Every structure is written in C-alpha cells, then in structure tokens.
Amino acid sequence: MKAEQLEDILVLYRTKGLSRRDAGRLVQQVGRPEEVFALSAETLTGWGIKPAVARALLERRLDDTIRREMDFVQRNDIRAIGFWEQDYPPLLRECPDAPVMLLAKGAFDFRELPFALAIVGTRAMTPYGAAMTDRIVQALAPYRPAIVSGLAYGVDVQAHRAALKYGLPTLGVLGQGLGTPMYPAQNRETARQMCHTPGCGILTEYLHLQEALPGLFPARNRIVAGLARATVVIEAKAKGGALITAELAGGYNREVFAVPGRANDPCSQGCNTLIRRNKAMILDDPQTLIEELGLPDRKAKAQPGRQSEIPLSVVPETAAPPTPNRNGASPQWEGLPEEGKKVARMLSGVEKMHLDELCTALDMPVQNLTVLLLEMELAGAIETLPGKYYALSPQARK
C-alpha cells in the first residue's frame, strides 16, 4: 500500500463518529481510500453518514496519532495491505465483514501461499488434543496448506508449532496491535520464529498501540475463518472462541471439521456438539480431511524446518495439456479464452479442484470465475462435481 493510501485509511479511522466498519464500507464502495475524499458531503450523507461526520471526514485532518502510526509502520517493516490490492487474501475479500486493511509482519505473500486451513481449539488443550493437532498437520504436510490460527494458548499455538516443525507456512492472526506486548507472553518466541521464517508471519487489523482486550478476540476469529478454505476444531469446550470461529466459517460457506472426543470430556464437548448438530463433519482420521478437500495424491513429503518445493495446490502452467487431435489442438480447448485454457491446464494434472483453489490460483473474483467455468462446461471442456469441485471432462482428457 502506498504511504498516502495508508494515511487516508488512518484519517478515516480517526474521524470521530465514523465507525471502523463504515470506513471500510466507504472504501469498498468507491474502490480506493483516496476516492473517498473526492466525494461530496451530499454523497456521503446520502450513503448514511451524518452531515457533521461527513464534513469532518472531508477536512482530512492529520494528527499526532496518525503520524506515530505511519512512523511505526515504516520503522518496523510492517506491510499495510488494503482491501483493494491484489495481495489482499482472496477468500477473506469474499466475506461481508472483511477488514479494509491488514497490518502484517513476516516474509509471506498471500498470492504465493497455498490454500489456507484454520486449526483452532481450546486453550486448555489435553495431550489428546496436542497429539491430534500434530497428526493432522503432519498428514497434510505433502499438500502444503498454510496453517492459520490465533496464536493463543493451547491448540492455536500447537498448530503453529506443528506447521513450523513440518516446514509448512503458518499465519497467526492477533487480537491486538503489533506495537504492544504480545498476549500471551509465553507464545512470543513462536511469533518471533514465525516472523523470521519464509512463508510465515503474523497479522492484525488493529493499529500498533491497541492492547489485547477480551472483546477483540471474537472479531479476530472472523479473520481466521475468512482466510481459510476450511476450519478444523481440535478440542473445544461447550462455550469458547473455537466455536465462534466454527460458526463464522459455516456462515462464510466454508467447510468445518471437528475432532470427536470422549462424551465425558469437557474439552471435547464443543466438538461433539458441532458434529451432533451437523455443523461440522466428523474428523476421526486426517485422511477424511484430505478426501473431503479433494486434495490430489502426493508422494513427496515436506522436510521439517524448510519449505518444500512441491507444487502448492495446483499443477504449474507448464503441465502437459491433453493429447492433441490430428490438427494439433484439443477440440474442447479450442475457442476458449486464455484464462479458460489456463484452467484446463491446471485441471489436466489433477482429478479435481475446488472453486476456492481455482479462484486463488487465478487471482480472479469468484463471480467472474463462475461465469468462465459455466462457459467451459457448456463448451464440453470441464464438468461440475458436488461440493464446488471441477474436473476436466473425459473428452478433454483424451
């Protein structure tokens, strides 16, 4: 994000009477933060902004708080990622309550990360929960997911540590600013390690002096759920943040899985309830997760302590296309736009791919991609499978 755009966002955040959500809504409506200040007061009031707030906003006042935030971002190599930018996480952008800006620390790029999987659970983790977390992350290592969680006690930090152990990218979403002492203090070393490991890091929607407060963590959970293609709940009590994350993921139309536990174990009560109420699929074996997500067969293993060079979630564009016909071209590929041919090449090396994977790989808005996929299906190049999966048609594979 350009420094001027960050300044504009901070002015919006500092405008008295304008909520953070209203600020984000304005930017999303006009496209970029600078365009908000090109609006008239009449237009702003027509969009529901009070006249006094509209006038104050258009004065674009800079204060010491804004200057200190700008200085902190610059001095500490913090990246401000705007909703309107290409490197904003694509799945999070689809959420109606997505933050207009993320502040990130670490050597990662959302455009280069594989699909994300959220792993959450109770802070009072049992040895069973720790073992299941490690087992699930290890089983998924060949598929290169980015493990997302909240860097809290228990299952959250166990998931991050397992990802680091098996050489996977991992992202921690904080409910506080990056300039305040991290909560909980016991996880600071893990956060430090994540910030210095390629493909890993921490992020937040809060400005740097915002301290960790209980009320901020449920809001943080929406980002955890929004970043991920699926959410896995390892252990959860009858009430808690993990269940909030699961509810949010379900509301975003993402898959939710829960690890079952003993009927009399308080730490498994929430998971068992999610399964009983059909709000989560039972996850008693990591293979279930692999099959339900439609992950392709992988023989190579990620090496602990380093990033694997296995392709992430799609076949590279250099993958061989289907055998051409006598004229040197696949009939079902002829006439397709370039983006359609790119989709066909991706699908040629796998059994099937999920809509979210294609959306991320192509960096294309989901509404545009669904139109393209419909055109390809009508052309006989692909076929639609249950669960938002797509596969190359049998004819196109010949």
XYZ file of C-alpha atoms in Angstrom:
398
model
C 0.000 0.000 0.000
C 1.230 3.480 -0.817
C 2.036 5.727 2.121
C -0.636 8.223 1.009
C -3.265 5.464 0.983
C -2.300 4.329 4.461
C -2.591 7.935 5.594
C -6.068 8.128 4.056
C -7.171 4.957 5.870
C -5.847 6.314 9.162
C -7.728 9.593 8.646
C -10.903 7.574 8.131
C -10.200 5.571 11.285
C -9.594 8.774 13.270
C -12.707 10.620 12.065
C -14.945 10.998 15.099
C -18.361 9.429 14.614
C -17.234 7.164 11.761
C -17.031 3.506 12.778
C -14.276 1.236 11.529
C -16.879 -0.763 9.622
C -18.344 2.355 7.972
C -14.844 3.430 6.961
C -14.287 0.059 5.312
C -17.679 0.191 3.621
C -16.869 3.576 2.083
C -13.569 2.355 0.669
C -15.147 -0.799 -0.704
C -17.911 1.223 -2.385
C -15.583 3.621 -4.206
C -12.631 1.275 -4.733
C -9.693 3.088 -3.102
C -9.280 5.242 0.018
C -8.245 8.395 -1.845
C -11.505 8.313 -3.789
C -13.499 8.682 -0.575
C -12.083 12.197 -0.144
C -13.147 13.100 -3.687
C -16.805 12.571 -2.745
C -19.095 15.442 -1.868
C -20.645 15.874 1.560
C -24.038 15.374 -0.063
C -22.987 11.999 -1.464
C -21.653 10.892 1.906
C -24.834 11.885 3.724
C -26.815 10.090 1.028
C -24.894 6.955 1.980
C -25.958 7.278 5.600
C -23.038 9.314 7.012
C -24.157 12.066 9.380
C -23.593 15.597 7.986
C -21.182 16.632 10.766
C -19.174 13.422 10.307
C -19.081 13.927 6.528
C -17.728 17.459 6.936
C -15.092 16.329 9.435
C -14.031 13.471 7.164
C -13.544 15.719 4.129
C -11.300 18.060 6.133
C -8.795 15.174 6.142
C -7.130 16.177 9.392
C -3.758 14.675 10.288
C -2.916 14.369 13.966
C -0.022 13.015 16.032
C -1.656 9.598 16.364
C -1.648 9.195 12.580
C 1.966 10.387 12.332
C 3.067 7.937 15.027
C 1.298 5.063 13.257
C 2.939 5.945 9.950
C 6.322 6.101 11.654
C 5.809 2.736 13.393
C 4.863 1.008 10.133
C 7.906 2.418 8.338
C 10.452 1.751 11.097
C 9.327 -1.817 11.793
C 8.915 -3.053 8.224
C 5.174 -3.552 8.652
C 3.152 -4.113 5.493
C -0.221 -2.449 5.191
C -2.402 -4.486 2.818
C -5.547 -2.823 1.514
C -8.823 -4.498 0.540
C -8.453 -3.101 -2.994
C -4.970 -4.544 -3.575
C -4.053 -7.755 -5.401
C -2.103 -9.133 -2.446
C -5.123 -8.953 -0.121
C -6.191 -12.538 0.742
C -8.805 -13.528 -1.877
C -11.003 -15.699 0.338
C -11.149 -13.044 3.053
C -12.205 -10.479 0.458
C -15.347 -12.539 -0.167
C -16.520 -12.063 3.443
C -19.042 -9.260 4.007
C -17.255 -8.114 7.181
C -13.694 -8.290 5.839
C -11.397 -5.591 7.292
C -10.454 -2.819 4.873
C -6.797 -3.110 5.891
C -4.450 -5.705 7.369
C -1.124 -4.920 9.024
C 1.356 -7.751 8.573
C 4.832 -8.721 9.714
C 6.781 -11.553 8.099
C 8.117 -12.906 4.818
C 4.897 -14.102 3.199
C 2.727 -13.124 0.279
C -0.930 -14.178 0.103
C -0.599 -14.557 -3.662
C 2.104 -17.192 -3.271
C 0.659 -19.116 -0.344
C -1.159 -22.410 -0.938
C -4.703 -22.871 0.272
C -5.179 -21.975 3.936
C -6.524 -24.257 6.640
C -7.620 -22.865 10.009
C -6.908 -25.036 13.059
C -8.448 -23.835 16.315
C -9.395 -25.189 19.696
C -9.452 -24.803 23.434
C -6.738 -23.064 25.412
C -6.887 -25.903 27.968
C -5.534 -28.438 25.477
C -5.166 -32.067 26.599
C -2.437 -34.490 25.461
C -5.062 -35.982 23.124
C -5.633 -32.575 21.532
C -1.895 -31.963 21.155
C -1.392 -35.379 19.532
C -4.304 -34.912 17.116
C -3.085 -31.457 16.112
C 0.368 -32.801 15.320
C -1.061 -35.827 13.496
C -3.354 -33.727 11.287
C -0.661 -31.196 10.354
C 1.838 -33.961 9.598
C -0.666 -35.790 7.365
C -1.380 -32.594 5.430
C 2.281 -31.602 5.046
C 2.665 -33.006 1.493
C -0.247 -30.821 0.329
C 1.395 -27.600 1.523
C -1.501 -25.829 3.275
C -0.895 -22.593 5.132
C -1.926 -23.239 8.738
C -3.891 -20.291 10.144
C -4.737 -19.770 13.801
C -4.868 -17.155 16.541
C -1.546 -17.686 18.378
C -3.472 -18.255 21.621
C -2.751 -20.795 24.330
C -3.419 -24.462 23.636
C -4.468 -25.769 20.246
C -3.744 -22.484 18.411
C -0.047 -22.302 19.225
C 0.284 -26.087 18.928
C -0.942 -25.789 15.318
C 1.582 -23.036 14.544
C 4.428 -25.032 16.096
C 3.448 -28.182 14.198
C 3.442 -26.204 10.952
C 6.947 -24.907 11.674
C 8.044 -28.436 12.609
C 6.862 -29.904 9.296
C 8.055 -26.998 7.142
C 4.627 -25.510 6.347
C 3.728 -21.827 6.058
C 1.733 -20.567 9.025
C -0.005 -17.282 9.849
C -1.056 -16.006 13.261
C -3.952 -13.552 13.479
C -3.718 -11.285 16.529
C -6.431 -9.516 18.502
C -4.121 -6.582 19.265
C -1.737 -4.125 17.640
C 1.789 -5.070 16.594
C 3.354 -2.452 18.860
C 2.061 -3.781 22.195
C 3.415 -6.689 24.294
C 2.067 -9.831 22.754
C -0.577 -11.807 24.620
C 0.013 -14.462 25.778
C 3.647 -13.774 26.642
C 4.527 -17.491 26.511
C 3.910 -17.513 22.750
C 6.166 -14.576 21.884
C 9.076 -16.790 20.880
C 6.835 -18.749 18.483
C 5.597 -15.467 16.987
C 9.202 -14.309 16.598
C 10.112 -17.532 14.836
C 7.139 -17.186 12.506
C 8.150 -13.640 11.567
C 11.620 -14.870 10.572
C 10.570 -17.992 8.637
C 9.817 -17.687 4.893
C 6.109 -18.104 4.181
C 5.124 -17.360 7.773
C 4.166 -14.312 9.809
C 1.606 -12.522 11.943
C -1.134 -10.051 11.040
C -3.841 -7.919 12.586
C -6.455 -5.342 11.693
C -5.609 -3.189 14.729
C -3.281 -0.186 14.948
C 0.005 -0.644 16.754
C -0.948 0.752 20.186
C -4.131 -1.319 20.529
C -3.699 -3.614 23.545
C -5.140 -7.122 23.698
C -8.674 -6.979 25.127
C -11.186 -9.844 25.547
C -13.726 -8.168 23.262
C -11.292 -8.067 20.342
C -10.731 -11.813 20.085
C -14.156 -12.749 18.640
C -13.581 -10.131 15.916
C -10.138 -11.627 15.313
C -11.759 -15.025 14.805
C -13.669 -13.820 11.748
C -10.328 -13.172 10.014
C -9.062 -16.650 10.946
C -12.209 -18.208 9.465
C -12.275 -15.867 6.469
C -8.688 -16.574 5.413
C -9.194 -20.321 5.308
C -10.824 -22.677 2.874
C -11.782 -24.936 5.794
C -11.710 -24.802 9.599
C -10.739 -27.702 11.854
C -11.755 -27.665 15.531
C -9.475 -29.993 17.509
C -10.826 -29.578 21.042
C -13.462 -27.136 22.289
C -15.425 -26.680 25.463
C -19.177 -26.040 25.455
C -18.512 -22.317 25.025
C -15.458 -20.580 23.643
C -13.676 -18.856 20.796
C -13.172 -22.038 18.755
C -16.949 -22.488 18.441
C -17.284 -18.842 17.371
C -14.706 -19.469 14.638
C -16.574 -22.594 13.522
C -19.882 -20.687 13.361
C -18.248 -17.909 11.359
C -16.681 -20.388 8.933
C -20.061 -22.036 8.399
C -21.601 -18.607 7.800
C -18.987 -17.943 5.132
C -19.975 -21.217 3.446
C -16.632 -22.843 4.252
C -16.159 -26.466 5.301
C -15.958 -27.151 9.042
C -14.462 -30.290 10.616
C -14.389 -31.328 14.266
C -12.335 -33.972 16.041
C -14.614 -36.121 18.242
C -13.757 -36.854 21.869
C -14.978 -38.757 24.892
C -18.544 -37.983 25.934
C -17.490 -37.028 29.462
C -14.503 -34.868 28.468
C -15.249 -31.113 28.876
C -12.604 -30.276 26.257
C -14.475 -32.308 23.635
C -17.973 -31.129 24.481
C -17.972 -28.377 21.863
C -16.629 -30.639 19.084
C -19.147 -33.355 19.854
C -21.955 -30.791 19.800
C -20.846 -29.423 16.411
C -20.882 -32.947 14.990
C -24.233 -33.871 16.583
C -25.893 -30.725 15.210
C -24.436 -31.301 11.714
C -22.435 -28.086 11.919
C -19.164 -29.926 11.358
C -18.028 -33.108 9.668
C -16.508 -35.701 11.978
C -12.727 -35.806 11.658
C -11.526 -39.030 13.242
C -8.822 -39.593 10.632
C -6.745 -36.990 8.722
C -7.480 -38.918 5.518
C -11.091 -37.715 5.808
C -9.883 -34.136 5.548
C -7.685 -34.948 2.551
C -10.552 -36.667 0.735
C -13.209 -34.087 1.552
C -10.995 -31.225 0.395
C -10.321 -33.115 -2.823
C -6.551 -32.884 -2.417
C -4.548 -34.598 -5.177
C -2.341 -37.605 -4.491
C 1.114 -36.591 -3.299
C 4.058 -38.890 -2.686
C 6.665 -36.252 -1.846
C 6.983 -35.177 1.768
C 7.737 -31.734 3.176
C 11.015 -31.634 5.094
C 10.938 -30.356 8.684
C 12.448 -26.921 9.113
C 12.355 -25.876 5.477
C 9.827 -25.120 2.756
C 9.164 -27.929 0.310
C 9.394 -27.276 -3.400
C 6.353 -29.418 -4.127
C 3.777 -27.519 -6.206
C 1.337 -25.814 -3.871
C -2.240 -26.638 -4.717
C -2.282 -26.680 -8.497
C -0.256 -28.057 -11.351
C 2.101 -25.406 -12.789
C 1.080 -23.773 -16.023
C 3.803 -25.760 -17.778
C 1.929 -29.021 -17.105
C 1.314 -31.012 -20.267
C -2.133 -30.480 -21.805
C -4.326 -33.340 -23.030
C -3.199 -35.208 -26.124
C -3.931 -33.020 -29.165
C -6.068 -34.118 -32.064
C -4.833 -34.535 -35.628
C -4.814 -30.783 -36.126
C -2.557 -30.344 -33.112
C -5.178 -28.966 -30.676
C -7.613 -30.369 -28.133
C -11.145 -29.869 -29.508
C -12.618 -28.873 -26.147
C -9.921 -26.235 -25.625
C -10.353 -24.516 -28.999
C -12.151 -21.206 -28.746
C -11.617 -20.851 -25.005
C -10.279 -17.534 -23.687
C -6.736 -17.539 -22.315
C -7.987 -17.793 -18.719
C -10.057 -20.811 -19.737
C -7.020 -22.522 -21.228
C -5.151 -21.814 -18.003
C -7.938 -23.527 -16.010
C -7.828 -26.507 -18.377
C -4.058 -26.862 -17.921
C -4.468 -26.789 -14.143
C -7.174 -29.447 -14.214
C -5.254 -31.675 -16.637
C -2.865 -32.858 -13.924
C -5.329 -33.443 -11.076
C -8.510 -35.392 -10.521
C -10.478 -32.313 -9.465
C -10.061 -28.841 -7.950
C -12.193 -26.784 -5.603
C -13.636 -23.437 -6.702
C -11.652 -21.648 -3.972
C -8.362 -23.166 -5.191
C -9.032 -22.030 -8.753
C -10.048 -18.587 -7.544
C -6.813 -18.216 -5.572
C -4.576 -19.608 -8.306
C -6.048 -17.350 -10.996
C -6.393 -14.300 -8.720
C -9.868 -13.839 -10.206
C -13.058 -12.609 -8.464
C -15.324 -15.548 -7.762
C -18.213 -14.042 -9.725
C -16.021 -13.772 -12.860
C -14.614 -17.268 -12.393
C -18.042 -18.895 -12.092
C -19.075 -17.317 -15.409
C -15.878 -18.626 -17.036
C -16.446 -22.110 -15.619
C -20.009 -22.151 -16.942
C -18.738 -21.225 -20.419
C -16.170 -24.027 -20.235
C -18.803 -26.533 -19.123
C -21.081 -25.542 -21.994
C -18.111 -25.964 -24.352
C -17.607 -29.514 -23.061
C -14.168 -28.793 -21.577
C -14.993 -29.343 -17.902
C -17.656 -30.830 -15.693
C -19.077 -29.676 -12.359
C -18.828 -32.042 -9.395
C -20.592 -31.922 -5.998
C -19.130 -29.638 -3.336
C -17.955 -26.859 -5.700
C -15.349 -29.082 -7.376
C -14.465 -29.017 -11.068
C -12.750 -31.568 -13.275
C -11.599 -31.779 -16.849
C -14.229 -33.590 -18.912
C -13.441 -37.147 -20.126
C -13.454 -35.885 -23.717
C -10.879 -33.206 -22.946
C -8.592 -35.768 -21.300
C -8.434 -37.946 -24.422
